[in-house]
PDB file of C-alpha atoms in Angstrom:
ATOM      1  CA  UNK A 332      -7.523 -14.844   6.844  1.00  0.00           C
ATOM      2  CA  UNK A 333      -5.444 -11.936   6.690  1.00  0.00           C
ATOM      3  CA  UNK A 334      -6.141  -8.192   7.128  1.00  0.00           C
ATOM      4  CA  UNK A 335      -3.888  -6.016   5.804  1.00  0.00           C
ATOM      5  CA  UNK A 336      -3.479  -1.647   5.387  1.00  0.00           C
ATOM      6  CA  UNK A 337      -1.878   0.259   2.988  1.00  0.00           C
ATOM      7  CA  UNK A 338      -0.865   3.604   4.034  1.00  0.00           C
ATOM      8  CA  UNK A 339      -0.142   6.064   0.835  1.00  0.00           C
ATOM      9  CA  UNK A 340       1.057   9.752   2.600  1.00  0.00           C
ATOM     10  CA  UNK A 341       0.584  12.326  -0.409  1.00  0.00           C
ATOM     11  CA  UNK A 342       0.647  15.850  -1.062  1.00  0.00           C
ATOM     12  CA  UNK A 343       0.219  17.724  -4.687  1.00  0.00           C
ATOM     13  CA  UNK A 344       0.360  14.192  -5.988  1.00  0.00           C
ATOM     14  CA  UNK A 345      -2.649  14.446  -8.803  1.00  0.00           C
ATOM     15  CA  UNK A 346       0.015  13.400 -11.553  1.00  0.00           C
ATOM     16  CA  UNK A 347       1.127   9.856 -10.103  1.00  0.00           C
ATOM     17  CA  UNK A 348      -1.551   9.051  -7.106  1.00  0.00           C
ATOM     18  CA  UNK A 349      -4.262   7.248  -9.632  1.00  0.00           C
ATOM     19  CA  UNK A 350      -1.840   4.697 -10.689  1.00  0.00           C
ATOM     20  CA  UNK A 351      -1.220   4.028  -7.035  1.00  0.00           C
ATOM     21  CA  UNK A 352      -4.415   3.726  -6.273  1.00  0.00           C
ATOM     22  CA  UNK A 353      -5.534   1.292  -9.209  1.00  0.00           C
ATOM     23  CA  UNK A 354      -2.276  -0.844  -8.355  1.00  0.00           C
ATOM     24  CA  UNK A 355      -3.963  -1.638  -4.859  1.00  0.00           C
ATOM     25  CA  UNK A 356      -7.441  -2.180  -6.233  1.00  0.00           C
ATOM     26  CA  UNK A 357      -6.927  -4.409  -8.039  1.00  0.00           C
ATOM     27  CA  UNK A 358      -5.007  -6.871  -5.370  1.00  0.00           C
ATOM     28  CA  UNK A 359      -6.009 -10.490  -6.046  1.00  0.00           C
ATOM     29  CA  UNK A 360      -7.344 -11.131  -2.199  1.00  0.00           C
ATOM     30  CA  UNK A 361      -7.139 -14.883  -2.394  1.00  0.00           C
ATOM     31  CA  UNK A 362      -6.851 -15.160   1.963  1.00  0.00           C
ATOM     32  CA  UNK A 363      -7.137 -11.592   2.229  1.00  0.00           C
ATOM     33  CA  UNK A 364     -10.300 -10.488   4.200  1.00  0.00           C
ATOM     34  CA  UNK A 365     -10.221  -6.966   4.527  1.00  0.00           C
ATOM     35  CA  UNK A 366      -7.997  -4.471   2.215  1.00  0.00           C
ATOM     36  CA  UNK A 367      -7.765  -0.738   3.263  1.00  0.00           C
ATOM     37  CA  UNK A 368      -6.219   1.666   1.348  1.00  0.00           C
ATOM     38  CA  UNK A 369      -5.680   4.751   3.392  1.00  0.00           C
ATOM     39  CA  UNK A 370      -4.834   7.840   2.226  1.00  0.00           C
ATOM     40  CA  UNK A 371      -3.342  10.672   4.152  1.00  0.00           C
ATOM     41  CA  UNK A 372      -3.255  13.661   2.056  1.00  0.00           C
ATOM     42  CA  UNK A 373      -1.513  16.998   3.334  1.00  0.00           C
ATOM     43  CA  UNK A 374      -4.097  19.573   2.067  1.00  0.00           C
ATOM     44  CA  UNK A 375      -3.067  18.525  -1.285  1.00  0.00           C
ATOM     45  CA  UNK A 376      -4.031  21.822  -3.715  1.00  0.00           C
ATOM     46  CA  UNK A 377      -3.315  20.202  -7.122  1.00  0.00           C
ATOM     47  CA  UNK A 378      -6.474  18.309  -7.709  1.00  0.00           C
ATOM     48  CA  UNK A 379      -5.086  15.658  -5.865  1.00  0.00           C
ATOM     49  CA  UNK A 380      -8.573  14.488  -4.181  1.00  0.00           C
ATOM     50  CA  UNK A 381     -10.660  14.504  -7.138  1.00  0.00           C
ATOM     51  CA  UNK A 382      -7.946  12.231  -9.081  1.00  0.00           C
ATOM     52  CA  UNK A 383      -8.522  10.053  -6.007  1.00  0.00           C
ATOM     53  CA  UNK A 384     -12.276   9.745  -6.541  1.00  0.00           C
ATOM     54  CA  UNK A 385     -12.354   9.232 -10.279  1.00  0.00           C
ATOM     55  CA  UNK A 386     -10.028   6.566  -9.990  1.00  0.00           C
ATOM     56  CA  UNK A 387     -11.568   4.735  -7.566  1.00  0.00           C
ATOM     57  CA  UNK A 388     -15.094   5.141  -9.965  1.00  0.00           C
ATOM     58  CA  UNK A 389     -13.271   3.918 -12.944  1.00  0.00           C
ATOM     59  CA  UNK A 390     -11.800   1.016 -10.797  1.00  0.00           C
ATOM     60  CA  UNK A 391     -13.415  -2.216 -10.035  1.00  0.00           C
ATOM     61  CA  UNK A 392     -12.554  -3.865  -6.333  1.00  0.00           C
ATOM     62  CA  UNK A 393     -13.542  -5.950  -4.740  1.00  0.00           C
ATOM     63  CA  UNK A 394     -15.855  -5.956  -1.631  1.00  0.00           C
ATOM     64  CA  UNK A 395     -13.016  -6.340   0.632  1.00  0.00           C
ATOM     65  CA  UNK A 396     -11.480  -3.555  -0.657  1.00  0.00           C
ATOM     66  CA  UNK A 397     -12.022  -0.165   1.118  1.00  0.00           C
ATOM     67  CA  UNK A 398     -10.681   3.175   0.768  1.00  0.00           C
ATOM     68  CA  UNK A 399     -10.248   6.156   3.344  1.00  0.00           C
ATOM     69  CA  UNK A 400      -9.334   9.318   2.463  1.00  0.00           C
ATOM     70  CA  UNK A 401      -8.365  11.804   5.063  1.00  0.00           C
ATOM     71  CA  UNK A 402      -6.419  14.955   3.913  1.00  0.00           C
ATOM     72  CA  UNK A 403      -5.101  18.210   6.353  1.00  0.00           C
ATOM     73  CA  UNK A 404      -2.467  20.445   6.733  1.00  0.00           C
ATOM     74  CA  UNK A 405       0.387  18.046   8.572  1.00  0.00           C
ATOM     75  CA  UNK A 406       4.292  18.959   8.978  1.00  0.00           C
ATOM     76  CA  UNK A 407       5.490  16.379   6.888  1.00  0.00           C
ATOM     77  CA  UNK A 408       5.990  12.820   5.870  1.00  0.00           C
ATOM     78  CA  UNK A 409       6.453  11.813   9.161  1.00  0.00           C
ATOM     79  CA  UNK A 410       3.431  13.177  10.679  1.00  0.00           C
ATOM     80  CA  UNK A 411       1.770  11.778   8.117  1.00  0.00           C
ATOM     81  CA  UNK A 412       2.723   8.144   8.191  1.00  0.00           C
ATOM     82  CA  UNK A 413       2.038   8.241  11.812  1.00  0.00           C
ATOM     83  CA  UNK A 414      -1.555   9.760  11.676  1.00  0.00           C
ATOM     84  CA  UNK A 415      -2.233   6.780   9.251  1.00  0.00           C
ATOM     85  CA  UNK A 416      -0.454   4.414  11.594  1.00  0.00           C
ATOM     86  CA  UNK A 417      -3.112   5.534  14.245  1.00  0.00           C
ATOM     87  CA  UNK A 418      -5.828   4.982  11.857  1.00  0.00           C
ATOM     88  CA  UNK A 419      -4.596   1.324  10.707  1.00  0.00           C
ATOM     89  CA  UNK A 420      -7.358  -1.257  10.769  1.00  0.00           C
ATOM     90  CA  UNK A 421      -5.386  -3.921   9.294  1.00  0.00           C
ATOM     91  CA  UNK A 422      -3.180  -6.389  11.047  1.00  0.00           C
ATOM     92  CA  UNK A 423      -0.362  -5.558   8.828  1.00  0.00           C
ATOM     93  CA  UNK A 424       0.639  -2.714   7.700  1.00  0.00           C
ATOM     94  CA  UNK A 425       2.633  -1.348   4.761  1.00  0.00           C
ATOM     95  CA  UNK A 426       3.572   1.762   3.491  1.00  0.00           C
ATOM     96  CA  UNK A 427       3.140   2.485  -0.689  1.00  0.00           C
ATOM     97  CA  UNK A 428       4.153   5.942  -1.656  1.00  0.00           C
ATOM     98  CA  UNK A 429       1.874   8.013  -3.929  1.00  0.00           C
ATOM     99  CA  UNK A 430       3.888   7.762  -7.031  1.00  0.00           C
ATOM    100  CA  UNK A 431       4.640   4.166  -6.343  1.00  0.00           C
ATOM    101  CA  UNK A 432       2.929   0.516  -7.186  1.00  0.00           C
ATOM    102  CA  UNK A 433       2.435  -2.854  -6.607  1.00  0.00           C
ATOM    103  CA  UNK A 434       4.873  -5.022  -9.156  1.00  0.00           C
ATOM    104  CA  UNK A 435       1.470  -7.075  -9.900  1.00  0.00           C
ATOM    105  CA  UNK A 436      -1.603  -7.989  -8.669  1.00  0.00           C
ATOM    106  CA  UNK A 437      -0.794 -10.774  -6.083  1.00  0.00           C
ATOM    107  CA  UNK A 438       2.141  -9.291  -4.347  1.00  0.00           C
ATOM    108  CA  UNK A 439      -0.501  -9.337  -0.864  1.00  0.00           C
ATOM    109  CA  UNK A 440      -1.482 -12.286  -1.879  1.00  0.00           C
ATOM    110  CA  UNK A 441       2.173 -14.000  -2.041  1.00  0.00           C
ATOM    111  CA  UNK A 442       2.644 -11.925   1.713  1.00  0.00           C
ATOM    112  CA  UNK A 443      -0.718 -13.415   3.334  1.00  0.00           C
ATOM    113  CA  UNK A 444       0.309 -17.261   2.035  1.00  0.00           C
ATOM    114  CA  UNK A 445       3.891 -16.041   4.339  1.00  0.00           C
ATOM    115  CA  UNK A 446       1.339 -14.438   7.262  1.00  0.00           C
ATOM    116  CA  UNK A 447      -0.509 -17.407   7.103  1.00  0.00           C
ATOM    117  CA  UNK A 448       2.291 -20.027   7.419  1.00  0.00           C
ATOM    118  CA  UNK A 449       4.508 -17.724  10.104  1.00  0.00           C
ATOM    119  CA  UNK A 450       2.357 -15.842  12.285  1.00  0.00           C
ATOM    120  CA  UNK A 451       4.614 -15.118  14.120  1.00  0.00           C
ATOM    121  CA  UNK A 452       6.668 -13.692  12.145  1.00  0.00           C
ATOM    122  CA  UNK A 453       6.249  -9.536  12.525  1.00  0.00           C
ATOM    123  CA  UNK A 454       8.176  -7.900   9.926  1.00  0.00           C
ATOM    124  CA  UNK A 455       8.667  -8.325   6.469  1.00  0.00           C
ATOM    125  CA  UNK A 456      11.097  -6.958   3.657  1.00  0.00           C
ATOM    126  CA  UNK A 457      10.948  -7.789   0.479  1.00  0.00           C
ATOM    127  CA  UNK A 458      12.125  -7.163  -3.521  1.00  0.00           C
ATOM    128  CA  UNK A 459      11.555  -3.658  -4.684  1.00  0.00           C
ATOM    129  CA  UNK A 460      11.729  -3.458  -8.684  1.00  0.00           C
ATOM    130  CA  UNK A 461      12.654   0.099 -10.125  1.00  0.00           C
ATOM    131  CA  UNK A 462      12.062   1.312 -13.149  1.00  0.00           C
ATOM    132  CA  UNK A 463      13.411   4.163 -14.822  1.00  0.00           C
ATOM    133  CA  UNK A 464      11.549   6.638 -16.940  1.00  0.00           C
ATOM    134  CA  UNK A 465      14.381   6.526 -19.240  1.00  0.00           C
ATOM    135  CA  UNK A 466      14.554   2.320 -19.526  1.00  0.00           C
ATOM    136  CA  UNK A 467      11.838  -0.579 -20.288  1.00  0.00           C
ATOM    137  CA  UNK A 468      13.478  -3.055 -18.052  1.00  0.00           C
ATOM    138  CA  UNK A 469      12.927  -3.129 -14.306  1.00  0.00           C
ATOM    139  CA  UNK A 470      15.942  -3.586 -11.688  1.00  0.00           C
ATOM    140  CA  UNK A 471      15.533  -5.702  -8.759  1.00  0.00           C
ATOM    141  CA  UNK A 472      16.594  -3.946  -5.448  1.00  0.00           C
ATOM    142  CA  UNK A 473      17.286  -6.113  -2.275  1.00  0.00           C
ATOM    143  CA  UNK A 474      15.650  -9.221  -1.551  1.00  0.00           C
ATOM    144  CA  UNK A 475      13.377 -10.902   0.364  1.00  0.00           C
ATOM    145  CA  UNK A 476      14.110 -11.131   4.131  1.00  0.00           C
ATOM    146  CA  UNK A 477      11.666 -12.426   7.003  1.00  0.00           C
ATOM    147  CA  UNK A 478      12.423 -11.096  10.562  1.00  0.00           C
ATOM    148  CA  UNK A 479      10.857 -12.693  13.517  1.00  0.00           C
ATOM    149  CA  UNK A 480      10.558  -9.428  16.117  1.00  0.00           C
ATOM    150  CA  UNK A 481       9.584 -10.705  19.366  1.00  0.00           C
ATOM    151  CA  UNK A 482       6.733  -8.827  21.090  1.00  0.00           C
TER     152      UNK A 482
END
């Protein structure tokens, strides 16, 4: 089984962080064990936190799924990502900004069949779709790329 963490770094994200929140809830964990969202707010003064909780109330996850909030004053993005690298409980790690989501609900799924099959394999990179405000259609970024990194 596979463990994974998703790091979201926010600050004065109220507007966007719900959706990102939902889009990780509601993860199909078919050989997933243990999901953790983590959040790592920077003092966020925009309501932020409370968005946070009420989506998490009005979202049903799974028992796997658990959610850490932790929110200071930090110097940036940077600091940010690395206090919730520090934190990490999962055996992978990914980073999903707070006005970002999963394409659908099996994208860890698809990634722990790969962890599963290659685990050796450390790093993964995959398709990004974007979608602009101003289009319906999404457009596919990149594609998928495994990367054995030797320890």
């Amino acid at each position: 089984m596979v463990r994974f963490t998703v790091i979201t770094v926010a600050k004065n994200a109220a507007a966007t962080i719900g959706k990102t929140v939902h889009s990780v809830a509601r993860q199909i964990l078919k050989g997933i064990d243990f999901l953790e969202l983590l959040i790592v707010d920077g003092a966020s003064t925009d309501g932020t936190l409370s968005t946070i909780q009420e989506t998490l109330g009005n979202c049903p996850a799974p028992s796997e799924f658990h959610c850490r909030t932790i929110s200071q004053p930090d110097s940036g993005i940077y600091e940010a990502m690395n206090w919730g690298l520090s934190l990490a409980q999962g055996d992978y790690v990914l980073f999903l900004n707070s006005d970002d989501t999963f394409y659908d609900d099996q994208v860890l799924a698809t990634v722990a069949v790969f962890a599963l099959r290659s685990p050796e394999c450390d790093l993964w990179v995959g398709d990004i779709a974007v979608q602009s405000p101003l289009r319906s259609e999404h457009a596919v970024v990149s594609s998928a790329q495994f990367f054995l990194i030797p320890s």
